[in-house]
Every structure is written in structure tokens, then in C-alpha cells.
PDB file of C-alpha atoms in Angstrom:
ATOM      1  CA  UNK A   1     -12.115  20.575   1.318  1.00 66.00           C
ATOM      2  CA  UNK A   2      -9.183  18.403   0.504  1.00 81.00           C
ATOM      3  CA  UNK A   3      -6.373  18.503   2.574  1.00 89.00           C
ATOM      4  CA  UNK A   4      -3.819  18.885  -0.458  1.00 94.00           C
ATOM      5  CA  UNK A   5      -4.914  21.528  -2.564  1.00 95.00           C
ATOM      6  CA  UNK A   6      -3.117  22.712  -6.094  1.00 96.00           C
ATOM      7  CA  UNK A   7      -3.322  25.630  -8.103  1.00 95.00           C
ATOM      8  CA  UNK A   8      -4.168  26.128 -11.015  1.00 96.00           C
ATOM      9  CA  UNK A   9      -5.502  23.171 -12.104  1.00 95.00           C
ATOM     10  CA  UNK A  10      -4.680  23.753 -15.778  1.00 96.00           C
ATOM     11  CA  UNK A  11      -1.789  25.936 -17.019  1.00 97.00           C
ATOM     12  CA  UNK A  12      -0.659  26.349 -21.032  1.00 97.00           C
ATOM     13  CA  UNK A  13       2.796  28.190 -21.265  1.00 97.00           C
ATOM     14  CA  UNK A  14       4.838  28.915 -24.201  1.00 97.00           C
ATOM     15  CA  UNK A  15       8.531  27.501 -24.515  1.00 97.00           C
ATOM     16  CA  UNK A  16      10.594  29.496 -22.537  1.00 97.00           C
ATOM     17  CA  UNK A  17       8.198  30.399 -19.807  1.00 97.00           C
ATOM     18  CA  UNK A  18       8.705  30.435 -16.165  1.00 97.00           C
ATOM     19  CA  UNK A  19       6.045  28.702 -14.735  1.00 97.00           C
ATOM     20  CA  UNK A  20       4.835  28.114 -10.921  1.00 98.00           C
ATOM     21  CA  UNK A  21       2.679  25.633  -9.705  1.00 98.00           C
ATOM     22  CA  UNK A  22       1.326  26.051  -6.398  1.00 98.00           C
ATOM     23  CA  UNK A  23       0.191  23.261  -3.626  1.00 97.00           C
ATOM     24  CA  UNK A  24      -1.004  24.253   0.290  1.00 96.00           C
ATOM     25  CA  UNK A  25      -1.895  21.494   2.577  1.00 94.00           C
ATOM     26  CA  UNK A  26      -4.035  21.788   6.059  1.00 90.00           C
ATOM     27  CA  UNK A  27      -2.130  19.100   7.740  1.00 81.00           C
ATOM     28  CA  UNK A  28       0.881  19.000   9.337  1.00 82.00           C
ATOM     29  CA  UNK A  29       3.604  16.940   7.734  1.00 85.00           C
ATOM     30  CA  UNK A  30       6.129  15.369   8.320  1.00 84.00           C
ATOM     31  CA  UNK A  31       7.321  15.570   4.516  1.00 88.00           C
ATOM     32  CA  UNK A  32       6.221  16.828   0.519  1.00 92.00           C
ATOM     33  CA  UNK A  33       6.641  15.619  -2.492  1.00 93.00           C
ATOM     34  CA  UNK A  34       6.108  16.644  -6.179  1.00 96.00           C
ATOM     35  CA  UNK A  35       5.781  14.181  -8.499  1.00 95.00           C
ATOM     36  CA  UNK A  36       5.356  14.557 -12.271  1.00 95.00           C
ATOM     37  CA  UNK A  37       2.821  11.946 -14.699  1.00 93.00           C
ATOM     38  CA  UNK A  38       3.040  11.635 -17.987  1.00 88.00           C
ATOM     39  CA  UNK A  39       0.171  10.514 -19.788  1.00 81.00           C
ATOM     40  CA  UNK A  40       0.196   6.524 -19.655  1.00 74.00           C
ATOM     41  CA  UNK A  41       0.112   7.097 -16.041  1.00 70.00           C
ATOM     42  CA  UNK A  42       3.981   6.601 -15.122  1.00 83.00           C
ATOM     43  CA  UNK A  43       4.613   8.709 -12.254  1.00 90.00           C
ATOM     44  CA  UNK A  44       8.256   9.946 -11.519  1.00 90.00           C
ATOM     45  CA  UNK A  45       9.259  11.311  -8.172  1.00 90.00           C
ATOM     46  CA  UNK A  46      10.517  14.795  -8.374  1.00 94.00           C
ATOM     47  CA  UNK A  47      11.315  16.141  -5.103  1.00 93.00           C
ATOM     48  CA  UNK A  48      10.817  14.945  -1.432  1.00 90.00           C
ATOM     49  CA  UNK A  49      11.772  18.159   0.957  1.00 91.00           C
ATOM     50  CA  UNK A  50      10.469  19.191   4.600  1.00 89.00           C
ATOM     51  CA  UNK A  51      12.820  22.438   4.809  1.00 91.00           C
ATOM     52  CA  UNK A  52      13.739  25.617   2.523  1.00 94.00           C
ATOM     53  CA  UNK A  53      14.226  24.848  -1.081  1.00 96.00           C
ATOM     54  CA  UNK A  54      15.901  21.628  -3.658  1.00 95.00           C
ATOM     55  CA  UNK A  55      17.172  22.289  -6.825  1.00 96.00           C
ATOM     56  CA  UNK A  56      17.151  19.660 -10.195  1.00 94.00           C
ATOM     57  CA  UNK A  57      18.198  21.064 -13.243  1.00 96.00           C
ATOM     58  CA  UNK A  58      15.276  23.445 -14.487  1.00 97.00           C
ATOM     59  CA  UNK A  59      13.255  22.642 -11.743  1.00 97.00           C
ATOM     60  CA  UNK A  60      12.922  24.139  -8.217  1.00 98.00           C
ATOM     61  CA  UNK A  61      10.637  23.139  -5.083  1.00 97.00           C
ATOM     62  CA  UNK A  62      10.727  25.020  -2.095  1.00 97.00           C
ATOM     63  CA  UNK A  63       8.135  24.953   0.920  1.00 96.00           C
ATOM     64  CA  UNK A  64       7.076  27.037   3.696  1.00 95.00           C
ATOM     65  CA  UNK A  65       6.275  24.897   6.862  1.00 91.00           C
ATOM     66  CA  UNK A  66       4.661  28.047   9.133  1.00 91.00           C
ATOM     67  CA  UNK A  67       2.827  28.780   5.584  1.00 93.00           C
ATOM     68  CA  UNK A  68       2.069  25.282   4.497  1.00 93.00           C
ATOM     69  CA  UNK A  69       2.570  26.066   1.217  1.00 96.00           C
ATOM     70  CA  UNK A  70       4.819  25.059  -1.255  1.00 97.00           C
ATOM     71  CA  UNK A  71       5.678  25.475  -4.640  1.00 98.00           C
ATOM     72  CA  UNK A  72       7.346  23.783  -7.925  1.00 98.00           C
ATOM     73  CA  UNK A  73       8.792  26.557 -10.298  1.00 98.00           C
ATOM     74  CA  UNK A  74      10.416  24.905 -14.057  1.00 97.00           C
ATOM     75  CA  UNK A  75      12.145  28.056 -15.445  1.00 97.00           C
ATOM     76  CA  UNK A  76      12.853  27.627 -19.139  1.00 96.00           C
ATOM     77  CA  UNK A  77       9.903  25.259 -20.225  1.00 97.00           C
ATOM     78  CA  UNK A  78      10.049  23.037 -22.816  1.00 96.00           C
ATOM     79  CA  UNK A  79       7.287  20.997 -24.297  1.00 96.00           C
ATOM     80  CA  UNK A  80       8.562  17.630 -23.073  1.00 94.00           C
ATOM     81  CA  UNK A  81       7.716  19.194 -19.511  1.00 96.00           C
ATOM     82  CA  UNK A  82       4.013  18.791 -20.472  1.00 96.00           C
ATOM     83  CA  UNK A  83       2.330  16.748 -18.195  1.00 96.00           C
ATOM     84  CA  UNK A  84       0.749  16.503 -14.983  1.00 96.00           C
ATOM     85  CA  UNK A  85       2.386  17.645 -11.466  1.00 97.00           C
ATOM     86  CA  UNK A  86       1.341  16.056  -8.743  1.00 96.00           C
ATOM     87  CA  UNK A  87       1.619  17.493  -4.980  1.00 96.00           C
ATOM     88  CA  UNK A  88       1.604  14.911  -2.166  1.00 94.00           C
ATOM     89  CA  UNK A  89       2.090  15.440   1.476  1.00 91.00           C
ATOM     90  CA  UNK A  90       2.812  12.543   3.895  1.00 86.00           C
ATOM     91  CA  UNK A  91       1.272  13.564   7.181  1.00 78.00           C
ATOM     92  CA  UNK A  92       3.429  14.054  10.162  1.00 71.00           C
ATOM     93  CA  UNK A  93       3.318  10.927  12.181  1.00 68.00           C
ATOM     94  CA  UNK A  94       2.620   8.662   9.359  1.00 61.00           C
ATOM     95  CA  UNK A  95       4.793   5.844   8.505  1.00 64.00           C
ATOM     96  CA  UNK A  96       4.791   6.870   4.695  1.00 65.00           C
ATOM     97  CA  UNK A  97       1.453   6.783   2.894  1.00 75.00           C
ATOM     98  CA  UNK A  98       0.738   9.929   0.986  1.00 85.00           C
ATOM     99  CA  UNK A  99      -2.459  12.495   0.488  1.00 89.00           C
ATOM    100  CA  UNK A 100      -2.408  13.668  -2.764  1.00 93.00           C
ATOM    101  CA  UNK A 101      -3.687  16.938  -4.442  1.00 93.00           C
ATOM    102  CA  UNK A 102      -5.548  16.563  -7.805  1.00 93.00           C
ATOM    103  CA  UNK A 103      -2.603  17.256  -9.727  1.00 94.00           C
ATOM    104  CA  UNK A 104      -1.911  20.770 -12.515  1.00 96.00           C
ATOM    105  CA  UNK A 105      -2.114  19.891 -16.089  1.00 96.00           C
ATOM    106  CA  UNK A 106       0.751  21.289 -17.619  1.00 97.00           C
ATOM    107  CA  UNK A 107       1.003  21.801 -21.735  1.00 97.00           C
ATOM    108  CA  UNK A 108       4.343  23.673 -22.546  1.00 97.00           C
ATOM    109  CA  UNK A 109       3.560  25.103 -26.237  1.00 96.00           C
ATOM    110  CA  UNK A 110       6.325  25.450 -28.548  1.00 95.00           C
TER     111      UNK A 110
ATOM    112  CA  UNK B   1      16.742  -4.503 -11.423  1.00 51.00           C
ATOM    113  CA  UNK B   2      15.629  -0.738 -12.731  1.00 71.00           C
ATOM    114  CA  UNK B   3      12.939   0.040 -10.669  1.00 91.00           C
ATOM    115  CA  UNK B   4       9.305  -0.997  -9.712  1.00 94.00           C
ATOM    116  CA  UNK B   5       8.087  -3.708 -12.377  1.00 95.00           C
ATOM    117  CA  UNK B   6       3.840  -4.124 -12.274  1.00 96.00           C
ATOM    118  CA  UNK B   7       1.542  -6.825 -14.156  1.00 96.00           C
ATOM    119  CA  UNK B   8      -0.277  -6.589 -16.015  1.00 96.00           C
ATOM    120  CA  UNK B   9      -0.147  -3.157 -17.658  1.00 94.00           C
ATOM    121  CA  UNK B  10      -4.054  -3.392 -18.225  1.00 96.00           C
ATOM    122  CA  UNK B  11      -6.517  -5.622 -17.512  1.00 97.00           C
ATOM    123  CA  UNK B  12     -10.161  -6.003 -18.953  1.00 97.00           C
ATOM    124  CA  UNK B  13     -12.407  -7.834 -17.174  1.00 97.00           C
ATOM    125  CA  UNK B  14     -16.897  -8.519 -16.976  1.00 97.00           C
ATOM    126  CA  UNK B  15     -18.105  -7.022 -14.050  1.00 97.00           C
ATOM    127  CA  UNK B  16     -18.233  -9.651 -11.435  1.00 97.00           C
ATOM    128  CA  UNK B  17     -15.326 -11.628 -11.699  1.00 97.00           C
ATOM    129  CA  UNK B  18     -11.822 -11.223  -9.869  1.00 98.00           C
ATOM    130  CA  UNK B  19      -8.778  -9.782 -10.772  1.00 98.00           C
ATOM    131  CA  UNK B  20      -4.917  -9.819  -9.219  1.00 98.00           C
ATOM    132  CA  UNK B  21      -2.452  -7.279  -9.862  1.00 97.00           C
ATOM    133  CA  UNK B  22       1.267  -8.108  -9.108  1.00 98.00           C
ATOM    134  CA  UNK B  23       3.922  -5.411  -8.323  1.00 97.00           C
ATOM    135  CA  UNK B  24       7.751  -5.866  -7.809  1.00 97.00           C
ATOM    136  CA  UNK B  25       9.452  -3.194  -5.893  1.00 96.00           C
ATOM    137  CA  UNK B  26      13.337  -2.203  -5.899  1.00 94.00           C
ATOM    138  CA  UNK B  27      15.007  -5.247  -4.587  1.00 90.00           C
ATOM    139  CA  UNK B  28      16.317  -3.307  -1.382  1.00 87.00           C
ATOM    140  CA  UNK B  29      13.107  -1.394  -0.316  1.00 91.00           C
ATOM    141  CA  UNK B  30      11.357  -3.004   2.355  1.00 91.00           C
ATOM    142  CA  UNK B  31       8.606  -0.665   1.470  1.00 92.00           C
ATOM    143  CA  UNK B  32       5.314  -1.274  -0.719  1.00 94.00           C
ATOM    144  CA  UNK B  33       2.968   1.102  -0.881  1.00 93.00           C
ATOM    145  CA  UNK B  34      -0.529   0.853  -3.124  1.00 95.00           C
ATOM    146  CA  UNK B  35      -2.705   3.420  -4.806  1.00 94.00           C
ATOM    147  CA  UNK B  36      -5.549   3.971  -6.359  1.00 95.00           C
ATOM    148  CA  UNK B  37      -5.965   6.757  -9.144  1.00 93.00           C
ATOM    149  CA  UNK B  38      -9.098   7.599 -11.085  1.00 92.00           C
ATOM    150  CA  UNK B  39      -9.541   9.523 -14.377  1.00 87.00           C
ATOM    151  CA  UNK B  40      -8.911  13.175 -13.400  1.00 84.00           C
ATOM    152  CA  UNK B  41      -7.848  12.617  -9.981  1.00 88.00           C
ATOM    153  CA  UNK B  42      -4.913  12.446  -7.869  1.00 89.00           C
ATOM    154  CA  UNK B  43      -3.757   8.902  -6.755  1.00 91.00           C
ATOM    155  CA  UNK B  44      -5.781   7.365  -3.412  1.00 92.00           C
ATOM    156  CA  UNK B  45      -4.025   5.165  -0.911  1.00 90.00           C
ATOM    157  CA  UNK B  46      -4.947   1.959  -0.354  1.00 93.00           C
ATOM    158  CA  UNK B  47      -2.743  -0.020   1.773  1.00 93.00           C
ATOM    159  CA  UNK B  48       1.150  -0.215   2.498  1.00 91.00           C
ATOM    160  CA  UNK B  49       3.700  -3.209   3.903  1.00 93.00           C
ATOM    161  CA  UNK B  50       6.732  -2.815   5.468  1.00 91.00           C
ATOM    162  CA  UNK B  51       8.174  -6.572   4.996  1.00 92.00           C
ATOM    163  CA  UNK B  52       5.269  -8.571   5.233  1.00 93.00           C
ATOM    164  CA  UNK B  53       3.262  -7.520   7.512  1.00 93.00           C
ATOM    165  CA  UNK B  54       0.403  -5.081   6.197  1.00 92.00           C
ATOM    166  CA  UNK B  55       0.839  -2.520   8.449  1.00 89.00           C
ATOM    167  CA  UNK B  56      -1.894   0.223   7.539  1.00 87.00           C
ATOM    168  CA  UNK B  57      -5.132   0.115   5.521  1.00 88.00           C
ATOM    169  CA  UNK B  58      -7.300   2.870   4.090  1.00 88.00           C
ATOM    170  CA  UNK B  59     -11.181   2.826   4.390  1.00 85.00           C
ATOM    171  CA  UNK B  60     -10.952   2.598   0.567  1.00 81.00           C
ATOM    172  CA  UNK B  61      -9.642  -1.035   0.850  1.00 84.00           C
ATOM    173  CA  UNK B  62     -13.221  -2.216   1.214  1.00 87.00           C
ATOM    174  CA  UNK B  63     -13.601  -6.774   1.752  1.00 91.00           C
ATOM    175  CA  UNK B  64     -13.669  -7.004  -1.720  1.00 95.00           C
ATOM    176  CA  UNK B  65     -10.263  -5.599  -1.922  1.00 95.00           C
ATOM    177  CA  UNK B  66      -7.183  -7.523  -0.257  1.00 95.00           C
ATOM    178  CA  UNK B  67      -3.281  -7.224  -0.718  1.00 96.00           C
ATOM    179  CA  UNK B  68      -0.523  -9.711  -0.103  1.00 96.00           C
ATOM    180  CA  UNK B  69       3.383  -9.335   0.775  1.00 96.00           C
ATOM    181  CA  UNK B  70       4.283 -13.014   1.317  1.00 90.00           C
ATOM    182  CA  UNK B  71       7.716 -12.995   1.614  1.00 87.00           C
ATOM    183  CA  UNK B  72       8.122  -9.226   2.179  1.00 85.00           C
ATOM    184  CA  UNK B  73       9.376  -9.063  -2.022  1.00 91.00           C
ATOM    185  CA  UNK B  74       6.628  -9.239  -4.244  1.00 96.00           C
ATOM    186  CA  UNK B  75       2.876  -8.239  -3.447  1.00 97.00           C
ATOM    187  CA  UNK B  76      -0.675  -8.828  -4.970  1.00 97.00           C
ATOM    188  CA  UNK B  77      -3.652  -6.803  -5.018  1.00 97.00           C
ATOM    189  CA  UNK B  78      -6.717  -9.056  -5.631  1.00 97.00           C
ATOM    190  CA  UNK B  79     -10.143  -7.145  -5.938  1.00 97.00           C
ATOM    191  CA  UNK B  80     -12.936  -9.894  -5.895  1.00 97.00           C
ATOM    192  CA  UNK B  81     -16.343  -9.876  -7.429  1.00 97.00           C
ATOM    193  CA  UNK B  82     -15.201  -6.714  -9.134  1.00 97.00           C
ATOM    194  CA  UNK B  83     -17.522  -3.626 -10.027  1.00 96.00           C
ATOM    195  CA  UNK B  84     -17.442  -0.549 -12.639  1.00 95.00           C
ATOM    196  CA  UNK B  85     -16.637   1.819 -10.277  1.00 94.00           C
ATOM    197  CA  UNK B  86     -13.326   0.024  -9.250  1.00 96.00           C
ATOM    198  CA  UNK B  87     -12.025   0.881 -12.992  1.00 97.00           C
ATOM    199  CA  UNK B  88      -9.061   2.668 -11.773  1.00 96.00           C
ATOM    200  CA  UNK B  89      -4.812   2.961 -12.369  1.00 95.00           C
ATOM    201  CA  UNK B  90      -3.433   0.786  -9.365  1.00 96.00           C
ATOM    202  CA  UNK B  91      -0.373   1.913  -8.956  1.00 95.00           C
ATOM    203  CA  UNK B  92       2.394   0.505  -6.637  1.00 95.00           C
ATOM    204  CA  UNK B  93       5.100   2.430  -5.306  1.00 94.00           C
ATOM    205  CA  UNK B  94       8.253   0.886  -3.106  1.00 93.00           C
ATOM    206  CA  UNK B  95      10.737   2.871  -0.641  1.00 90.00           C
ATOM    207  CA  UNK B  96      13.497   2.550   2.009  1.00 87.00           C
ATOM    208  CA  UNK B  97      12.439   2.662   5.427  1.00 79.00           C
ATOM    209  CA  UNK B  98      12.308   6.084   7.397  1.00 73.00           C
ATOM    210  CA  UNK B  99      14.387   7.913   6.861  1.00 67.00           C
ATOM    211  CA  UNK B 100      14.808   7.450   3.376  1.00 67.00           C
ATOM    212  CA  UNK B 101      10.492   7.409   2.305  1.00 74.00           C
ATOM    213  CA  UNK B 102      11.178   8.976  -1.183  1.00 83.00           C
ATOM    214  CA  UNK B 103       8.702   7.023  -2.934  1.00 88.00           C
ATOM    215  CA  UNK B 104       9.397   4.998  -6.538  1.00 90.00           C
ATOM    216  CA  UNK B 105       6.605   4.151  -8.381  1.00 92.00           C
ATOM    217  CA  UNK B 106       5.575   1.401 -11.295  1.00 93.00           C
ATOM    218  CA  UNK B 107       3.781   2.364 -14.202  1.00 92.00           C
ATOM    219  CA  UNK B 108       0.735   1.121 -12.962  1.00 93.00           C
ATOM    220  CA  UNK B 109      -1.657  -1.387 -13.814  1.00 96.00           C
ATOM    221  CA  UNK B 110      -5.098   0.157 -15.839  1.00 95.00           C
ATOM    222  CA  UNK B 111      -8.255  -1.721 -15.121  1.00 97.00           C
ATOM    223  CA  UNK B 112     -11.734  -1.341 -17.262  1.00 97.00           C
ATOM    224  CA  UNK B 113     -14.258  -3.590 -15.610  1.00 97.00           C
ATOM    225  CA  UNK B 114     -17.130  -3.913 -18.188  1.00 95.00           C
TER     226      UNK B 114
END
């Protein structure tokens, strides 16, 4: 079992859509990120938070220490939010590499 | 300087021979960080330098594998005698030290060993 885990692993939305993408971790950390790749490979941090909840634009992370779960919501999808999400916890303790979770594949459909 | 540069973009080579990757972080992050992501997967660590000094390496980061920070700017990832299954994305990312570890990442450097 990996100690980043993501749900679902594929999603398809139509524009408009709320959508919520899920990640729970077995490890305590010290901080999360989400992280969004576009195909190409680029990857583009999103969020970093280790309390309550961050908000940029149309998209909202929050995070639930006692639950260790957290989640990425985009309200109002648009296509050109297709791509992948990426979950990544840096353990607590550890100087700043990250474990990553396998990432949701995210295609917004107009 | 816009963010973390990385060369080359890809990189083809025969199975067997070596390969170095270069990354440039953000000027002021002391911070390098490398990964390793393969098709369908989430990104791997590898290794990470804070200045110079390589100051944590994963079990990934086998002898073929070895990373460079010289003068705590630039770094290199050279993978010797390489092999198909190290086709891969190496990406680099770069931060500030705690507590700013928000993470900025290159666009990665694609390698197909044939």
C-alpha cells in the first residue's frame, strides 16, 4: 500500500462541474501539496498547506490532519483544467523531499 | 530568471552509454531537489542538496546514478552505463529553505534509452 493514496484515479466532468479529488496519506507530515501536470510533463505547484483550508481562484485545498485526508475541489471547470493532479506529502521530520500519490487524470469536457 | 531551467528537454540514447542532465534552480533557492517519474506514475525521489552538500539519497539512486551541486547553483544528474528501465521524466525541483519548502519545478528532462 502506498503511503499517498488518490482517488479516483480517472475523472471526466463536463464544463461547469464541481469536481473533488481526494488524497489520504498513512504518514504523518509535516506538510501537503497538490500539484497539477499538464501533459509534456511540466508540473506547477498548486497549494502547500498543513492546517484548515487555501483558496486560488477556482480552486480550493483543504486537509484534515486527525483524518489525514485532504482534498482539492475546482468549482466551475473548464477544459483548460484538464490534466493530471498530483498529491504529495512531505513527511514530518523530513527536510523536504516529497512521497507522491499516482496522480487523478482529469478531462474537463466542454 | 523565471523559474527552474533543465537540459536537455529529451534525450535519446543506446542502452549502455551515459547520460547527464543539468538543472538550474531559482537563483535564491538554496534548495534542489530530483525526481524520477515514470509513464503512469507519480514522480519518485531521488536525491536533494541544500547548497552543495547532498544531504539525502533515496534507495532509488542506485551506483549507476550520481548527482552534483558544485557550487551550490547548478546541479547534474549523470546515470552511467544506462539501461531501458531508467527511461523516465527527471525532473528537478528548487525551494527556499524551511520554512518556505514550497517546491518549483522544471519541465523536466524525458529520457528513452534504446
Amino acid at each position: 500500500k502506498n503511503e499517498v493514496e488518490q482517488s479516483p484515479q480517472n475523472l471526466t466532468a463536463q464544463e461547469g462541474e464541481f469536481i473533488t479529488i481526494n488524497c489520504s496519506y498513512s504518514v504523518g507530515i509535516s506538510a501537503l501539496h497538490w500539484l497539477q501536470q499538464h501533459p509534456g510533463g511540466g508540473i506547477v505547484s498548486l497549494f502547500m498547506l498543513s492546517s484548515g483550508k487555501k483558496k486560488h481562484g477556482r480552486l480550493i485545498a483543504t486537509i484534515n490532519i486527525q483524518e489525514k485526508h485532504s482534498s482539492l475541489h475546482i468549482t466551475a471547470s473548464h477544459p483548460r483544467d484538464s490534466a493530471v493532479y498530483i498529491c504529495a506529502a512531505r513527511k514530518g521530520g523530513s527536510q523536504g523531499n516529497l512521497i507522491f500519490g499516482k496522480g487523478t487524470k482529469l478531462s474537463v469536457k466542454p | 530568471d523565471t523559474g527552474v531551467s533543465q537540459n536537455p528537454r529529451h534525450k535519446i540514447t543506446k542502452r549502455g552509454q551515459n547520460v547527464t542532465f543539468r538543472c538550474d534552480p531559482i537563483s535564491e533557492h538554496n534548495r534542489l531537489y530530483w525526481y524520477r517519474q515514470t509513464l503512469g506514475q507519480g514522480p519518485e525521489f531521488l536525491t536533494y542538496f541544500q547548497n552543495e552538500a547532498q544531504l539525502e539519497k533515496s534507495r532509488l539512486l542506485s551506483d549507476r546514478f550520481s548527482a552534483e551541486r558544485p557550487k551550490g547553483s547548478f546541479s547534474t544528474l549523470e546515470i552511467q552505463r544506462t539501461e531501458q528501465g531508467d527511461s523516465a521524466m527527471y525532473l528537478c525541483a528548487s525551494s527556499l529553505p524551511p520554512p518556505g519548502l514550497e517546491q518549483f519545478f522544471g519541465p523536466g528532462t524525458r529520457l528513452t534509452v534504446l
